[in-house]
Structures are given as C-alpha cells and as structure tokens.
GROMACS .gro file of C-alpha atoms in nm:
model
  377
    1MET     CA    1   1.767   1.202   2.129
    2ASN     CA    2   1.854   1.125   1.768
    3LYS     CA    3   1.701   1.316   1.480
    4ILE     CA    4   1.340   1.204   1.440
    5GLN     CA    5   1.264   1.046   1.104
    6MET     CA    6   0.943   0.944   0.930
    7VAL     CA    7   1.109   0.609   0.853
    8ASP     CA    8   1.446   0.493   0.988
    9LEU     CA    9   1.577   0.263   0.716
   10LYS     CA   10   1.935   0.289   0.838
   11GLY     CA   11   1.849   0.177   1.191
   12GLN     CA   12   1.642  -0.112   1.058
   13TYR     CA   13   1.927  -0.221   0.829
   14LEU     CA   14   2.187  -0.213   1.106
   15LYS     CA   15   1.985  -0.463   1.312
   16ILE     CA   16   1.998  -0.722   1.033
   17LYS     CA   17   2.317  -0.603   0.864
   18PRO     CA   18   2.505  -0.938   0.867
   19LEU     CA   19   2.211  -1.118   0.705
   20ILE     CA   20   2.154  -0.848   0.445
   21ASP     CA   21   2.521  -0.817   0.359
   22ALA     CA   22   2.556  -1.193   0.322
   23ALA     CA   23   2.250  -1.210   0.095
   24ILE     CA   24   2.387  -0.933  -0.129
   25ALA     CA   25   2.733  -1.090  -0.137
   26GLU     CA   26   2.585  -1.422  -0.247
   27CYS     CA   27   2.419  -1.253  -0.545
   28ILE     CA   28   2.742  -1.080  -0.645
   29ASP     CA   29   2.946  -1.398  -0.605
   30ASN     CA   30   2.703  -1.593  -0.825
   31THR     CA   31   2.666  -1.302  -1.075
   32ALA     CA   32   2.308  -1.410  -1.153
   33PHE     CA   33   2.183  -1.053  -1.144
   34ILE     CA   34   1.867  -1.113  -1.351
   35ASN     CA   35   1.623  -1.390  -1.253
   36GLY     CA   36   1.869  -1.546  -1.014
   37PRO     CA   37   1.757  -1.823  -0.779
   38GLN     CA   38   1.683  -1.569  -0.505
   39VAL     CA   39   1.390  -1.432  -0.708
   40LYS     CA   40   1.221  -1.771  -0.722
   41ARG     CA   41   1.300  -1.838  -0.357
   42PHE     CA   42   1.154  -1.508  -0.242
   43GLY     CA   43   0.842  -1.561  -0.453
   44GLU     CA   44   0.788  -1.902  -0.297
   45ASN     CA   45   0.844  -1.773   0.056
   46LEU     CA   46   0.607  -1.480   0.004
   47SER     CA   47   0.352  -1.722  -0.142
   48ASN     CA   48   0.376  -1.935   0.173
   49TYR     CA   49   0.351  -1.630   0.398
   50LEU     CA   50   0.040  -1.504   0.220
   51ASN     CA   51  -0.105  -1.853   0.180
   52VAL     CA   52  -0.173  -1.777  -0.185
   53SER     CA   53  -0.103  -2.008  -0.477
   54TYR     CA   54   0.104  -1.779  -0.698
   55VAL     CA   55   0.334  -1.482  -0.641
   56ILE     CA   56   0.494  -1.317  -0.943
   57PRO     CA   57   0.762  -1.059  -0.857
   58CYS     CA   58   0.802  -0.756  -1.085
   59ALA     CA   59   0.993  -0.429  -1.107
   60ASN     CA   60   0.767  -0.203  -0.896
   61GLY     CA   61   0.419  -0.156  -0.761
   62THR     CA   62   0.299   0.059  -1.050
   63ASP     CA   63   0.402  -0.211  -1.296
   64ALA     CA   64   0.213  -0.463  -1.083
   65LEU     CA   65  -0.110  -0.266  -1.122
   66GLN     CA   66  -0.058  -0.220  -1.495
   67ILE     CA   67   0.023  -0.587  -1.552
   68ALA     CA   68  -0.287  -0.688  -1.355
   69MET     CA   69  -0.512  -0.479  -1.579
   70MET     CA   70  -0.341  -0.605  -1.894
   71THR     CA   71  -0.385  -0.962  -1.770
   72LEU     CA   72  -0.759  -0.921  -1.715
   73GLY     CA   73  -0.809  -0.816  -2.076
   74LEU     CA   74  -0.961  -0.476  -2.007
   75GLU     CA   75  -1.025  -0.280  -2.326
   76ARG     CA   76  -1.009   0.090  -2.412
   77GLY     CA   77  -1.306   0.276  -2.273
   78ASP     CA   78  -1.374   0.024  -1.998
   79GLU     CA   79  -1.436   0.185  -1.659
   80VAL     CA   80  -1.235   0.099  -1.349
   81ILE     CA   81  -1.357   0.223  -1.010
   82VAL     CA   82  -1.090   0.366  -0.778
   83PRO     CA   83  -1.091   0.581  -0.464
   84SER     CA   84  -1.005   0.942  -0.532
   85PHE     CA   85  -0.817   0.949  -0.201
   86THR     CA   86  -0.509   0.749  -0.298
   87TYR     CA   87  -0.167   0.781  -0.457
   88VAL     CA   88  -0.165   0.862  -0.828
   89ALA     CA   89  -0.021   0.525  -0.937
   90THR     CA   90  -0.351   0.350  -0.865
   91ALA     CA   91  -0.529   0.549  -1.136
   92GLU     CA   92  -0.230   0.641  -1.352
   93VAL     CA   93  -0.205   0.295  -1.505
   94ILE     CA   94  -0.578   0.301  -1.582
   95GLY     CA   95  -0.530   0.611  -1.795
   96LEU     CA   96  -0.210   0.477  -1.949
   97LEU     CA   97  -0.400   0.176  -2.084
   98GLY     CA   98  -0.678   0.388  -2.232
   99LEU     CA   99  -0.925   0.288  -1.961
  100VAL     CA  100  -1.147   0.528  -1.769
  101PRO     CA  101  -1.069   0.585  -1.401
  102VAL     CA  102  -1.397   0.634  -1.216
  103MET     CA  103  -1.310   0.823  -0.901
  104VAL     CA  104  -1.528   0.769  -0.596
  105ASP     CA  105  -1.542   0.884  -0.236
  106VAL     CA  106  -1.421   0.690   0.068
  107ASP     CA  107  -1.547   0.600   0.412
  108PRO     CA  108  -1.477   0.883   0.662
  109LEU     CA  109  -1.356   0.642   0.932
  110SER     CA  110  -1.136   0.392   0.748
  111PHE     CA  111  -1.049   0.614   0.445
  112ASN     CA  112  -1.120   0.310   0.223
  113ILE     CA  113  -1.386   0.251  -0.040
  114THR     CA  114  -1.693   0.045   0.049
  115ALA     CA  115  -1.937  -0.171  -0.144
  116ASN     CA  116  -2.213   0.088  -0.106
  117ILE     CA  117  -1.996   0.364  -0.252
  118ILE     CA  118  -1.887   0.139  -0.539
  119LYS     CA  119  -2.240   0.026  -0.621
  120ASN     CA  120  -2.355   0.380  -0.691
  121ALA     CA  121  -2.074   0.425  -0.944
  122ILE     CA  122  -2.133   0.112  -1.152
  123THR     CA  123  -2.246   0.154  -1.514
  124ALA     CA  124  -2.269  -0.077  -1.814
  125LYS     CA  125  -1.907   0.015  -1.891
  126THR     CA  126  -1.770  -0.081  -1.549
  127LYS     CA  127  -1.535  -0.377  -1.569
  128ALA     CA  128  -1.316  -0.364  -1.257
  129ILE     CA  129  -1.275  -0.232  -0.903
  130VAL     CA  130  -0.947  -0.138  -0.734
  131PRO     CA  131  -0.984  -0.135  -0.355
  132VAL     CA  132  -0.683   0.037  -0.197
  133HIS     CA  133  -0.600  -0.088   0.152
  134LEU     CA  134  -0.494   0.255   0.268
  135PHE     CA  135  -0.244   0.330   0.546
  136GLY     CA  136  -0.230  -0.031   0.665
  137GLN     CA  137  -0.576  -0.184   0.703
  138CYS     CA  138  -0.806  -0.362   0.461
  139ALA     CA  139  -1.112  -0.234   0.285
  140ASP     CA  140  -1.415  -0.447   0.368
  141MET     CA  141  -1.362  -0.711   0.101
  142ALA     CA  142  -1.651  -0.954   0.163
  143PRO     CA  143  -1.929  -0.717   0.046
  144ILE     CA  144  -1.702  -0.585  -0.230
  145MET     CA  145  -1.651  -0.938  -0.363
  146GLU     CA  146  -2.025  -1.009  -0.343
  147LEU     CA  147  -2.094  -0.692  -0.540
  148ALA     CA  148  -1.826  -0.779  -0.797
  149LYS     CA  149  -1.975  -1.123  -0.844
  150ALA     CA  150  -2.324  -0.984  -0.889
  151TYR     CA  151  -2.209  -0.743  -1.161
  152GLY     CA  152  -1.939  -0.962  -1.319
  153LEU     CA  153  -1.653  -0.730  -1.224
  154HIS     CA  154  -1.285  -0.799  -1.170
  155VAL     CA  155  -1.124  -0.700  -0.838
  156ILE     CA  156  -0.761  -0.585  -0.821
  157GLU     CA  157  -0.637  -0.517  -0.468
  158ASP     CA  158  -0.379  -0.243  -0.418
  159THR     CA  159  -0.198  -0.381  -0.114
  160ALA     CA  160   0.110  -0.158  -0.126
  161GLN     CA  161   0.037  -0.010   0.219
  162ALA     CA  162  -0.112  -0.313   0.394
  163LEU     CA  163   0.104  -0.615   0.313
  164GLY     CA  164   0.077  -0.852   0.608
  165ALA     CA  165  -0.261  -0.727   0.731
  166ASP     CA  166  -0.529  -0.989   0.799
  167TYR     CA  167  -0.882  -0.957   0.662
  168ARG     CA  168  -1.153  -1.136   0.860
  169PHE     CA  169  -1.464  -1.256   0.675
  170PRO     CA  170  -1.803  -1.259   0.853
  171ASP     CA  171  -1.773  -1.636   0.901
  172GLY     CA  172  -1.441  -1.594   1.082
  173THR     CA  173  -1.222  -1.702   0.791
  174VAL     CA  174  -0.901  -1.500   0.767
  175GLN     CA  175  -0.702  -1.414   0.454
  176LYS     CA  176  -0.405  -1.185   0.403
  177ALA     CA  177  -0.458  -0.849   0.237
  178GLY     CA  178  -0.422  -0.881  -0.138
  179THR     CA  179  -0.531  -1.245  -0.158
  180VAL     CA  180  -0.908  -1.196  -0.169
  181GLY     CA  181  -0.962  -1.041  -0.513
  182ASP     CA  182  -0.873  -1.176  -0.856
  183ILE     CA  183  -0.524  -1.024  -0.836
  184GLY     CA  184  -0.337  -0.853  -0.555
  185CYS     CA  185  -0.062  -0.600  -0.618
  186THR     CA  186   0.207  -0.463  -0.392
  187SER     CA  187   0.511  -0.237  -0.391
  188PHE     CA  188   0.843  -0.297  -0.219
  189PHE     CA  189   0.944   0.070  -0.226
  190PRO     CA  190   1.203   0.117   0.053
  191SER     CA  191   0.967   0.292   0.296
  192LYS     CA  192   0.697   0.026   0.270
  193ASN     CA  193   0.647  -0.217   0.560
  194LEU     CA  194   0.829  -0.476   0.349
  195GLY     CA  195   1.069  -0.263   0.150
  196CYS     CA  196   1.375  -0.340  -0.057
  197TYR     CA  197   1.676  -0.115  -0.123
  198GLY     CA  198   1.553   0.011  -0.457
  199ASP     CA  199   1.238  -0.057  -0.658
  200GLY     CA  200   1.035  -0.375  -0.651
  201GLY     CA  201   0.684  -0.512  -0.666
  202ALA     CA  202   0.476  -0.827  -0.696
  203LEU     CA  203   0.140  -0.966  -0.799
  204PHE     CA  204  -0.046  -1.252  -0.630
  205THR     CA  205  -0.338  -1.470  -0.732
  206ARG     CA  206  -0.504  -1.803  -0.662
  207ASN     CA  207  -0.594  -1.853  -1.029
  208LYS     CA  208  -0.347  -2.063  -1.231
  209GLU     CA  209  -0.451  -1.921  -1.569
  210LEU     CA  210  -0.415  -1.564  -1.446
  211ALA     CA  211  -0.076  -1.645  -1.292
  212GLU     CA  212   0.052  -1.791  -1.618
  213LYS     CA  213  -0.066  -1.487  -1.812
  214ILE     CA  214   0.085  -1.248  -1.556
  215MET     CA  215   0.422  -1.423  -1.588
  216MET     CA  216   0.410  -1.394  -1.967
  217ILE     CA  217   0.302  -1.029  -1.974
  218ALA     CA  218   0.570  -0.933  -1.722
  219ASN     CA  219   0.828  -1.096  -1.952
  220HIS     CA  220   0.756  -0.941  -2.292
  221GLY     CA  221   0.446  -1.156  -2.340
  222GLN     CA  222   0.663  -1.462  -2.394
  223VAL     CA  223   0.535  -1.818  -2.390
  224LYS     CA  224   0.895  -1.930  -2.430
  225LYS     CA  225   1.207  -1.755  -2.554
  226TYR     CA  226   1.141  -1.567  -2.879
  227VAL     CA  227   0.774  -1.680  -2.885
  228HIS     CA  228   0.541  -1.395  -2.787
  229LYS     CA  229   0.172  -1.461  -2.725
  230TYR     CA  230   0.080  -1.119  -2.583
  231ILE     CA  231   0.198  -0.762  -2.599
  232GLY     CA  232   0.383  -0.746  -2.271
  233VAL     CA  233   0.629  -0.541  -2.071
  234ASN     CA  234   0.975  -0.590  -1.927
  235SER     CA  235   0.922  -0.590  -1.552
  236ARG     CA  236   1.158  -0.792  -1.335
  237LEU     CA  237   1.253  -0.787  -0.970
  238ASP     CA  238   1.633  -0.764  -0.947
  239THR     CA  239   1.801  -1.063  -0.788
  240ILE     CA  240   1.973  -0.848  -0.526
  241GLN     CA  241   1.642  -0.687  -0.426
  242ALA     CA  242   1.478  -1.031  -0.402
  243ALA     CA  243   1.758  -1.149  -0.173
  244ILE     CA  244   1.711  -0.845   0.052
  245LEU     CA  245   1.334  -0.892   0.062
  246ASP     CA  246   1.370  -1.259   0.148
  247VAL     CA  247   1.570  -1.164   0.457
  248LYS     CA  248   1.325  -0.893   0.561
  249LEU     CA  249   1.016  -1.108   0.500
  250LYS     CA  250   1.113  -1.321   0.801
  251HIS     CA  251   1.083  -1.008   1.016
  252LEU     CA  252   0.761  -0.867   0.865
  253ASP     CA  253   0.527  -0.979   1.144
  254ASP     CA  254   0.771  -0.848   1.406
  255TYR     CA  255   0.784  -0.515   1.223
  256ALA     CA  256   0.402  -0.500   1.226
  257GLU     CA  257   0.397  -0.569   1.598
  258VAL     CA  258   0.637  -0.282   1.666
  259ARG     CA  259   0.430  -0.046   1.452
  260GLU     CA  260   0.116  -0.153   1.640
  261THR     CA  261   0.289  -0.075   1.971
  262CYS     CA  262   0.388   0.268   1.841
  263ALA     CA  263   0.034   0.333   1.719
  264SER     CA  264  -0.114   0.234   2.054
  265ARG     CA  265   0.125   0.471   2.229
  266TYR     CA  266   0.013   0.754   2.003
  267ASP     CA  267  -0.351   0.658   2.063
  268LYS     CA  268  -0.309   0.676   2.438
  269GLY     CA  269  -0.125   1.008   2.428
  270LEU     CA  270  -0.347   1.186   2.175
  271ALA     CA  271  -0.699   1.046   2.222
  272SER     CA  272  -0.800   1.318   2.467
  273VAL     CA  273  -0.667   1.612   2.262
  274SER     CA  274  -0.959   1.820   2.139
  275GLY     CA  275  -0.946   1.882   1.763
  276ILE     CA  276  -0.767   1.555   1.683
  277THR     CA  277  -0.918   1.233   1.554
  278ILE     CA  278  -0.689   0.934   1.597
  279PRO     CA  279  -0.693   0.649   1.340
  280TYR     CA  280  -1.003   0.432   1.341
  281ARG     CA  281  -0.945   0.057   1.350
  282VAL     CA  282  -1.201  -0.142   1.158
  283PRO     CA  283  -1.330  -0.464   1.322
  284PHE     CA  284  -1.270  -0.682   1.015
  285SER     CA  285  -0.899  -0.614   0.962
  286THR     CA  286  -0.576  -0.590   1.152
  287HIS     CA  287  -0.382  -0.268   1.102
  288VAL     CA  288  -0.013  -0.279   1.011
  289PHE     CA  289   0.020   0.102   1.031
  290HIS     CA  290   0.214   0.188   0.720
  291GLN     CA  291   0.109   0.537   0.825
  292TYR     CA  292  -0.028   0.674   1.150
  293THR     CA  293  -0.268   0.936   1.019
  294LEU     CA  294  -0.459   1.192   1.225
  295ARG     CA  295  -0.746   1.413   1.122
  296ILE     CA  296  -0.696   1.771   1.238
  297ALA     CA  297  -1.017   1.974   1.256
  298GLY     CA  298  -1.080   2.346   1.238
  299GLY     CA  299  -0.832   2.432   0.963
  300LYS     CA  300  -0.537   2.381   1.199
  301ARG     CA  301  -0.364   2.099   1.008
  302ASP     CA  302  -0.111   2.312   0.820
  303GLY     CA  303  -0.031   2.514   1.131
  304LEU     CA  304   0.035   2.198   1.329
  305LYS     CA  305   0.256   2.059   1.052
  306LYS     CA  306   0.466   2.376   1.054
  307TYR     CA  307   0.484   2.378   1.434
  308LEU     CA  308   0.608   2.020   1.444
  309GLU     CA  309   0.865   2.078   1.171
  310GLU     CA  310   1.002   2.378   1.362
  311ALA     CA  311   1.041   2.144   1.660
  312GLY     CA  312   1.238   1.895   1.446
  313ILE     CA  313   0.948   1.659   1.391
  314PRO     CA  314   0.867   1.555   1.034
  315ALA     CA  315   0.501   1.518   0.941
  316MET     CA  316   0.355   1.434   0.603
  317ILE     CA  317   0.029   1.497   0.421
  318TYR     CA  318  -0.101   1.190   0.235
  319TYR     CA  319  -0.266   1.322   0.017
  320PRO     CA  320  -0.301   1.698  -0.031
  321ILE     CA  321  -0.475   1.685  -0.371
  322PRO     CA  322  -0.730   1.416  -0.462
  323LEU     CA  323  -0.725   1.239  -0.797
  324ASN     CA  324  -1.042   1.416  -0.911
  325GLU     CA  325  -0.860   1.752  -0.888
  326GLN     CA  326  -0.547   1.636  -1.073
  327GLU     CA  327  -0.507   1.788  -1.420
  328ALA     CA  328  -0.382   1.456  -1.557
  329PHE     CA  329  -0.726   1.299  -1.517
  330GLY     CA  330  -0.929   1.600  -1.628
  331GLU     CA  331  -1.014   1.470  -1.974
  332ILE     CA  332  -1.001   1.095  -1.918
  333GLY     CA  333  -1.159   1.036  -1.579
  334ARG     CA  334  -1.511   1.030  -1.445
  335ILE     CA  335  -1.621   1.150  -1.104
  336ALA     CA  336  -1.898   0.944  -0.949
  337GLY     CA  337  -2.102   1.091  -0.667
  338ASP     CA  338  -2.021   1.349  -0.406
  339LEU     CA  339  -1.653   1.335  -0.306
  340LYS     CA  340  -1.712   1.542   0.007
  341VAL     CA  341  -1.525   1.308   0.243
  342THR     CA  342  -1.224   1.299   0.013
  343GLY     CA  343  -1.213   1.678   0.010
  344GLN     CA  344  -1.230   1.691   0.389
  345LEU     CA  345  -0.953   1.434   0.428
  346CYS     CA  346  -0.721   1.620   0.192
  347ALA     CA  347  -0.764   1.927   0.413
  348GLU     CA  348  -0.734   1.747   0.748
  349VAL     CA  349  -0.501   1.443   0.735
  350LEU     CA  350  -0.153   1.450   0.885
  351SER     CA  351   0.074   1.148   0.924
  352LEU     CA  352   0.317   1.126   1.214
  353PRO     CA  353   0.650   0.941   1.221
  354ILE     CA  354   0.604   0.568   1.272
  355HIS     CA  355   0.860   0.297   1.203
  356THR     CA  356   1.026  -0.010   1.347
  357GLU     CA  357   1.305   0.178   1.523
  358MET     CA  358   1.098   0.432   1.716
  359VAL     CA  359   1.161   0.471   2.087
  360GLU     CA  360   0.926   0.595   2.356
  361GLN     CA  361   1.131   0.910   2.413
  362GLU     CA  362   1.071   1.020   2.052
  363GLN     CA  363   0.700   0.954   2.071
  364ASP     CA  364   0.665   1.127   2.408
  365TYR     CA  365   0.831   1.434   2.257
  366ILE     CA  366   0.600   1.429   1.953
  367ILE     CA  367   0.291   1.392   2.172
  368GLU     CA  368   0.412   1.672   2.400
  369LYS     CA  369   0.461   1.910   2.107
  370ILE     CA  370   0.118   1.833   1.962
  371LYS     CA  371  -0.042   1.905   2.299
  372GLU     CA  372   0.159   2.229   2.324
  373PHE     CA  373   0.029   2.340   1.986
  374PHE     CA  374  -0.334   2.289   2.079
  375LYS     CA  375  -0.284   2.479   2.403
  376GLU     CA  376  -0.138   2.774   2.217
  377VAL     CA  377  -0.383   2.804   1.924
   0.00000   0.00000   0.00000
C-alpha cells in the first residue's frame, strides 16, 4: 500500500497528464501569460457549468471575498455576519476593509450558519451575510435569502469548499453552490475539489452591474486603460492556471462522484463505532466532500489523531481555534450569541483522508485503525 495522503495531487495529475501538459505547453508557446485566451475560455466554461451569467476569475479566493465586499459598497463600520467556525480568510477581508466581522454560531449537524442564527445577530449596522458552505455541502440558502431580502442585506457565498454542490430550493428548483446570493466566491487552491497548480480564485453573479464593477475593481478599478473609476486591486488568474483549471473542470463531477463513494465507504465502516459521529448530510444539498469530518466525543479526538499518525495515517483538525478566539479579531469583531456549538466542534472535529485517488485498501486500513483505537481506550 502506498503512503496515505490527505490529498493525492500527483496521482490525480498523472491520470490527465497529457491533457494538462498540452494545455501548459500551449500557454508557453503563445507567451500570453497574463489575460491570455485561456482565462476567458475557462471563465465561460465555468459560467456554463454553474449556469450563472458571469464568472470573473481572480488571483485567489481571499481576493474574491475582498473584491465582493468592495463591489457591494460596504463602508467602514458596517457589520458583516460570518460563522465563527470557518477559515480565517472569510473574516480577514472584513477586518482589512474596516468592516466589523460579527461572528455567530453554526448548526451542530451541518456546521453551517442558518437563518435563525443570523436573525438574532442582525442590528441596524448589519449590511451583509457570508454563508460558508463548509466541507462540501450548502448552507440552507432559501431562508437565508428571504431573511436578507426582509432586512435589505447583501449575501456573499463562500463556496471555496463546495464548488459543484447542488442546492435544492423547497419548490424543487436546483442551483449550484455560489449562484444563489448576490455574489459567489471560490478558491482554486491546489487541494480544493477544483484546484489549480498554484493560486487562483473566481467570483460569480447573475447581476450585470455587479459583474461589470467586479471586473473593474479586480483590474485596478479601470473602466478602460488608464481610466480608473474605482479604487481597485490587481487580482488576475494566471493564464497557465486557467488552462489547467479548464482541463480539470471537465472532470469535476467525476471527482465529486469518487469522493461521494469514499464518503459512503467511511460511513458504512464507522457508523457503528461508539464515540464517533459521521458527517450529516442535509436534505437540501448534495455533498461534494471537500473534507470528510468526524466528531469525536469524550475528549478523545487528539488521542485518535496521534494514534492514526503513528499508524501512518494523516488526519487534520479544521478548525482548532474559532474566529472569536483569534487575537486578530479581538478589537474589531463582535460576538453575537452563544458560540457553544463552535466551541464543541473545535474540540471534537477530525478530518480523514479523502480524495479522488483513494482505494478501498487504504480506507479499510483507516477504518480498522480507528476501530482499534476505540477498543483500546
């Protein structure tokens, strides 16, 4: 058995090596390294995949979030509601722009924020909500959008971990994650379900005016060359990365299917283990399993992590420290409500290896070792 990895990027690359190598070679041959035709082509293909009117590629997922907030005209002191159980980038850009991150709790089953949680955090200063589709499945967007409409709030979806997931509205209508709110944002960090071989990101929207403003802000605020309407940033997706992503986009649904198979195998092997809670699958969203995350009760999480690592099995904690306990937000953030669930998750979550190249033998070994641990402790 090969060395077990959290994500096997090398194995994934080797399966599509001729296509990737040809795409990179084309970029080098044409020497259009900035804003080459591959960037436009990838944006159009991603737009078609997501069934959304506009996709604007950018340099990374953090830039995407920042550009979204700049586009919506949020002003210093405005409050933006975010889950405290998320990666720092979600709230980091809020602080960077002089806004106030309002950190709220999450649902104990899905680990995502809900309309009810958000409603209790809204004040006269609240201007936007950032639902994070954590670990691969959507937050419940229909009630969130209804709430946003009632209070006149913007909605920015952080889709970095759930690109390709389907959200199902109560009437049966289906939309891709990131296409429900005013603006969707994603990252193409290499380990993401759709990852490039460096940094990359994108924004998506159905609103033409927002799309035009996003494009300007991402390009120094330019209306046309040397004419600047807004204070902007320099955030571009490299041509080579766009070419790589365009190849991998064609495989994204297949990748999700493999991850689902791996997740189901874990479910079957671990569901009966006392002290473990397997991932909950919400009824209104598919799950693309960017992470397969367990909850380990009884203070045994860290012991299990160590036990697995000693057996050659990597396991990761996403996230050990919530945003509300990060020093960076101590003077600029606001905590809304009781963040009890967030605290429990930070003490209990453990993500197992899951990727497109996993084989049953690896998973059987991981399941066996987890069962061994719980027999011994």
